[in-house]
Structures are given as C-alpha cells and as structure tokens.
Amino acid sequence: MNTELEQVLPAEIERRSFEIITEELGEKKLVPGTEPIVKRCIHTSADFDYADNLVFSDGVVERAVRAIRSGASIVTDTQMAKAGINKKKLAEYGGQVYCFMSDEDVAEAAARNGTTRASASMDKAAELCRASGEDPGVGPGLLFAVGNAPTALVRLYELIQEGRLRPELVVAVPVGFVNVVQSKELILGLKDTPSIVARGRKGGSNIAACICNALLYMMR
C-alpha cells in the first residue's frame, strides 16, 4: 500500500474542497446570496446537511455585511468561537470580538441570579450597549454568534422581547440535545430580528465562527 500523499498547499486544499462541495451539491438549490455561507459550513464540518438545515431570514446577509462595514462587533458564547473568528479582518472595519464567559463579574452574576454564565454573558452584552451610550438600535451594533449554549439564545430572546437589545444578526447554531431545538425555534420566531439558524440538533462553536468568517470573506 502506497502511503505517500500528494503535498498540497493550504490555499489549494481549500480551493479543491470548495470545488468538490459544489460538485456534490449538484442541482441543489440554495437561497441566492447564501451560497458562500452554506458551503463554508459544509467545508468546516464535511456535513452536507447544512445545505438543508440552515435557515436565513429575509435580507440577512446584506444587513449583516452592512453592519460589519459600519463597525459592528461580534459577541460569542465560547472562547473557541472567539478564537476561530478572523479578528484581524473584522478590525479592518472597526469591530471587535467579545466573549464574556470567563469574566469574573459574569460568574458572580450567574451565581447571584441562579442562571448560567452563558445567560449572564448576554446581559453583559446588553450592558455594553448602554455603557457606550447607544440605544439598542443605534450605532454600530452587535452581532451574536451562539454555537454552544441554548441558555444564551433564550436570554437573547428575552432581551430582544424586552427591547433591551436589537441585534444586527443572531447566528443561532448551538449543538446538542437539551433545549437546543427549542431555543433555535425561539430565535426563528423573532420576525424582526435578522438571523441565521441551524435548525435541529447540529451546529457548534466551529460553525458559529465559520458563518462569521464567511460574512467577512464575502466583503473582499
């Protein structure tokens, strides 16, 4: 058995991978304008189910790109997602990536209120808007990328319903079995909130990061 593998540079691997993905998708119809996002999710996971389970609200890609160009920042629910997002590219437009999960004040708030850190971190994001002097719907705004914690989505839903947050985008892609499907459906029910949702159990921090990166790369 020949164990020698062809030496391929990373850029060439990515190019070939996307060619294979396009070929294997065949005649599959994707929502116009969302193709780079769907294909990057498939590239990240090798899972073609994302061609069917990603749900895009109307005009979400255009609105998210416009927000990034205006200096919007991204809030994630895991350090893994934060690490995976292209922070240098986002910074070109004035945005930053935040993850509050390890912050001492978030841990204290979660313990005091009997919630999860993920839930408390969404409250801190709402405070970030207020501390900057922004109305929930004014200024550069925030994009949320949730790939792990359903409780983060539930708290986001509540904050949006209360008028304390008006996200430019909610990427709702937590993975798992407990309250995952239900939390995603809550976000889908917010008709005035731009969202990209991985319906069902699949997702993850890597998918949250790759959706953000797909939007960033679409701005080249």
Short mmCIF file of C-alpha atoms in Angstrom, two decimals:
data_model
loop_
_atom_site.label_atom_id
_atom_site.label_comp_id
_atom_site.label_asym_id
_atom_site.label_seq_id
_atom_site.Cartn_x
_atom_site.Cartn_y
_atom_site.Cartn_z
CA MET A 1 0.00 0.00 0.00
CA ASN A 2 1.37 3.40 -1.05
CA THR A 3 1.20 5.74 1.95
CA GLU A 4 2.73 8.75 0.19
CA LEU A 5 0.33 11.67 -0.05
CA GLU A 6 0.47 14.50 -2.52
CA GLN A 7 1.82 17.67 -0.95
CA VAL A 8 -0.84 20.36 -1.34
CA LEU A 9 -0.65 23.93 -0.07
CA PRO A 10 -3.46 25.13 2.23
CA ALA A 11 -4.91 27.56 -0.33
CA GLU A 12 -5.06 24.79 -2.91
CA ILE A 13 -6.69 22.41 -0.42
CA GLU A 14 -9.41 24.98 0.23
CA ARG A 15 -9.93 25.63 -3.47
CA ARG A 16 -10.23 21.93 -4.27
CA SER A 17 -12.50 21.37 -1.29
CA PHE A 18 -14.96 24.00 -2.46
CA GLU A 19 -14.88 22.53 -5.96
CA ILE A 20 -15.79 19.13 -4.52
CA ILE A 21 -18.56 20.66 -2.39
CA THR A 22 -20.03 22.48 -5.40
CA GLU A 23 -19.87 19.30 -7.47
CA GLU A 24 -21.50 17.15 -4.80
CA LEU A 25 -24.26 19.70 -4.20
CA GLY A 26 -25.14 19.21 -7.85
CA GLU A 27 -28.53 20.70 -8.69
CA LYS A 28 -29.32 21.55 -5.06
CA LYS A 29 -30.97 24.96 -4.93
CA LEU A 30 -29.62 27.31 -2.26
CA VAL A 31 -31.06 30.69 -1.31
CA PRO A 32 -29.36 33.21 -3.63
CA GLY A 33 -26.61 35.10 -1.80
CA THR A 34 -26.24 32.50 0.94
CA GLU A 35 -24.15 30.02 -1.05
CA PRO A 36 -20.74 31.04 0.40
CA ILE A 37 -22.06 30.61 3.95
CA VAL A 38 -23.62 27.21 3.31
CA LYS A 39 -20.54 25.94 1.51
CA ARG A 40 -18.20 27.16 4.24
CA CYS A 41 -20.29 25.36 6.87
CA ILE A 42 -20.04 22.18 4.80
CA HIS A 43 -16.31 22.77 4.35
CA THR A 44 -15.85 23.17 8.12
CA SER A 45 -17.89 20.10 9.08
CA ALA A 46 -17.90 17.83 5.99
CA ASP A 47 -21.65 17.64 6.64
CA PHE A 48 -23.93 18.30 3.69
CA ASP A 49 -26.98 18.54 5.97
CA TYR A 50 -26.20 22.25 6.29
CA ALA A 51 -27.49 22.69 2.75
CA ASP A 52 -30.93 21.89 4.19
CA ASN A 53 -30.94 22.93 7.84
CA LEU A 54 -29.59 26.49 7.61
CA VAL A 55 -32.45 28.99 7.72
CA PHE A 56 -31.82 32.60 6.64
CA SER A 57 -34.18 35.45 7.46
CA ASP A 58 -35.00 37.78 4.59
CA GLY A 59 -32.12 40.05 3.61
CA VAL A 60 -29.97 38.86 6.49
CA VAL A 61 -26.70 38.59 4.56
CA GLU A 62 -26.93 42.12 3.17
CA ARG A 63 -27.84 43.54 6.57
CA ALA A 64 -25.02 41.70 8.37
CA VAL A 65 -22.44 42.82 5.81
CA ARG A 66 -23.68 46.40 6.09
CA ALA A 67 -23.42 46.25 9.88
CA ILE A 68 -19.87 44.93 9.76
CA ARG A 69 -18.87 47.68 7.34
CA SER A 70 -20.32 50.18 9.82
CA GLY A 71 -18.12 48.88 12.66
CA ALA A 72 -20.36 46.31 14.37
CA SER A 73 -18.74 43.92 16.86
CA ILE A 74 -19.43 40.24 17.47
CA VAL A 75 -20.38 38.62 20.78
CA THR A 76 -19.87 34.86 21.09
CA ASP A 77 -20.77 32.34 23.78
CA THR A 78 -17.46 30.44 23.75
CA GLN A 79 -13.76 31.19 23.69
CA MET A 80 -13.48 28.60 20.91
CA ALA A 81 -15.78 30.60 18.63
CA LYS A 82 -13.92 33.79 19.53
CA ALA A 83 -10.62 32.14 18.65
CA GLY A 84 -11.96 30.97 15.31
CA ILE A 85 -13.30 34.30 14.06
CA ASN A 86 -10.97 36.34 11.87
CA LYS A 87 -10.44 39.23 14.28
CA LYS A 88 -7.90 40.97 12.06
CA LYS A 89 -10.39 41.14 9.20
CA LEU A 90 -13.17 42.38 11.48
CA ALA A 91 -10.86 45.03 12.92
CA GLU A 92 -10.39 46.48 9.43
CA TYR A 93 -13.96 47.76 9.76
CA GLY A 94 -13.65 48.83 13.40
CA GLY A 95 -15.25 45.81 15.07
CA GLN A 96 -14.06 43.52 17.87
CA VAL A 97 -14.94 40.02 19.04
CA TYR A 98 -16.15 39.60 22.62
CA CYS A 99 -16.68 36.54 24.79
CA PHE A 100 -17.67 37.28 28.38
CA MET A 101 -17.93 33.69 29.59
CA SER A 102 -14.68 33.79 31.60
CA ASP A 103 -15.28 37.22 33.12
CA GLU A 104 -15.41 37.30 36.91
CA ASP A 105 -18.41 39.61 37.00
CA VAL A 106 -20.34 37.25 34.73
CA ALA A 107 -19.60 34.30 37.02
CA GLU A 108 -20.72 36.37 40.02
CA ALA A 109 -23.93 37.48 38.30
CA ALA A 110 -24.76 33.91 37.28
CA ALA A 111 -24.26 32.66 40.85
CA ARG A 112 -26.23 35.55 42.33
CA ASN A 113 -29.18 35.15 39.94
CA GLY A 114 -29.14 31.36 39.65
CA THR A 115 -28.54 31.41 35.89
CA THR A 116 -25.88 30.05 33.58
CA ARG A 117 -22.79 32.05 32.65
CA ALA A 118 -24.00 32.00 29.06
CA SER A 119 -27.21 33.73 30.09
CA ALA A 120 -25.35 36.25 32.24
CA SER A 121 -22.95 36.98 29.39
CA MET A 122 -25.87 38.09 27.22
CA ASP A 123 -26.88 40.53 29.98
CA LYS A 124 -23.35 41.91 29.93
CA ALA A 125 -23.65 42.42 26.18
CA ALA A 126 -26.80 44.45 26.76
CA GLU A 127 -24.90 46.50 29.36
CA LEU A 128 -22.14 47.03 26.79
CA CYS A 129 -24.64 48.82 24.56
CA ARG A 130 -25.88 51.00 27.40
CA ALA A 131 -22.37 51.79 28.66
CA SER A 132 -21.40 53.01 25.18
CA GLY A 133 -24.34 55.39 25.23
CA GLU A 134 -26.07 53.54 22.40
CA ASP A 135 -29.73 52.90 22.02
CA PRO A 136 -30.41 49.19 21.32
CA GLY A 137 -30.99 50.09 17.68
CA VAL A 138 -28.45 52.91 17.22
CA GLY A 139 -24.73 52.92 16.49
CA PRO A 140 -22.55 50.18 15.00
CA GLY A 141 -24.48 47.48 16.83
CA LEU A 142 -23.75 43.89 17.77
CA LEU A 143 -23.83 40.55 16.01
CA PHE A 144 -24.29 37.46 18.19
CA ALA A 145 -22.74 34.11 17.31
CA VAL A 146 -24.03 31.33 19.59
CA GLY A 147 -22.65 27.86 18.94
CA ASN A 148 -22.87 26.12 22.29
CA ALA A 149 -25.35 27.38 24.87
CA PRO A 150 -29.13 27.26 24.37
CA THR A 151 -29.49 29.40 27.52
CA ALA A 152 -27.66 32.21 25.71
CA LEU A 153 -30.28 32.10 22.97
CA VAL A 154 -33.14 32.03 25.48
CA ARG A 155 -31.73 35.09 27.27
CA LEU A 156 -31.14 36.84 23.93
CA TYR A 157 -34.77 36.17 23.03
CA GLU A 158 -35.90 37.72 26.32
CA LEU A 159 -33.67 40.78 25.96
CA ILE A 160 -34.90 41.37 22.43
CA GLN A 161 -38.52 40.99 23.51
CA GLU A 162 -37.91 43.48 26.33
CA GLY A 163 -36.43 45.98 23.88
CA ARG A 164 -33.02 45.94 25.59
CA LEU A 165 -31.19 44.60 22.55
CA ARG A 166 -31.69 44.94 18.83
CA PRO A 167 -29.02 42.72 17.24
CA GLU A 168 -27.87 43.25 13.70
CA LEU A 169 -27.66 39.45 13.46
CA VAL A 170 -28.18 36.37 15.61
CA VAL A 171 -26.28 33.29 14.48
CA ALA A 172 -28.13 30.53 16.35
CA VAL A 173 -26.24 27.29 15.92
CA PRO A 174 -25.78 25.55 19.31
CA VAL A 175 -25.20 21.81 19.12
CA GLY A 176 -26.68 19.16 21.39
CA PHE A 177 -29.84 17.57 22.74
CA VAL A 178 -31.23 19.55 25.71
CA ASN A 179 -33.24 22.67 24.79
CA VAL A 180 -31.18 23.11 21.62
CA VAL A 181 -34.01 22.75 19.09
CA GLN A 182 -36.43 24.76 21.20
CA SER A 183 -34.02 27.69 21.72
CA LYS A 184 -33.39 27.91 17.99
CA GLU A 185 -37.11 27.97 17.30
CA LEU A 186 -37.44 30.93 19.69
CA ILE A 187 -34.99 32.91 17.55
CA LEU A 188 -36.80 31.90 14.38
CA GLY A 189 -39.95 33.32 15.94
CA LEU A 190 -38.40 36.81 16.15
CA LYS A 191 -39.59 38.05 12.79
CA ASP A 192 -37.92 41.47 13.09
CA THR A 193 -34.53 40.07 14.14
CA PRO A 194 -32.07 39.11 11.36
CA SER A 195 -30.95 35.53 11.95
CA ILE A 196 -29.08 32.56 10.57
CA VAL A 197 -30.26 29.41 12.32
CA ALA A 198 -29.12 25.78 12.02
CA ARG A 199 -32.44 24.10 12.59
CA GLY A 200 -32.29 20.87 14.58
CA ARG A 201 -29.53 19.48 16.78
CA LYS A 202 -26.49 20.25 14.66
CA GLY A 203 -24.13 23.20 14.99
CA GLY A 204 -21.24 24.08 17.26
CA SER A 205 -18.73 26.82 18.01
CA ASN A 206 -16.84 25.99 14.83
CA ILE A 207 -20.00 26.54 12.79
CA ALA A 208 -20.72 29.84 14.57
CA ALA A 209 -17.20 31.04 13.78
CA CYS A 210 -17.26 29.88 10.17
CA ILE A 211 -20.55 31.71 9.48
CA CYS A 212 -18.99 34.92 10.81
CA ASN A 213 -15.89 34.33 8.69
CA ALA A 214 -17.98 33.61 5.60
CA LEU A 215 -19.62 37.02 6.02
CA LEU A 216 -16.21 38.65 6.46
CA TYR A 217 -14.78 36.92 3.37
CA MET A 218 -17.79 37.98 1.32
CA MET A 219 -16.63 41.58 1.86
CA ARG A 220 -13.40 41.19 -0.09
#
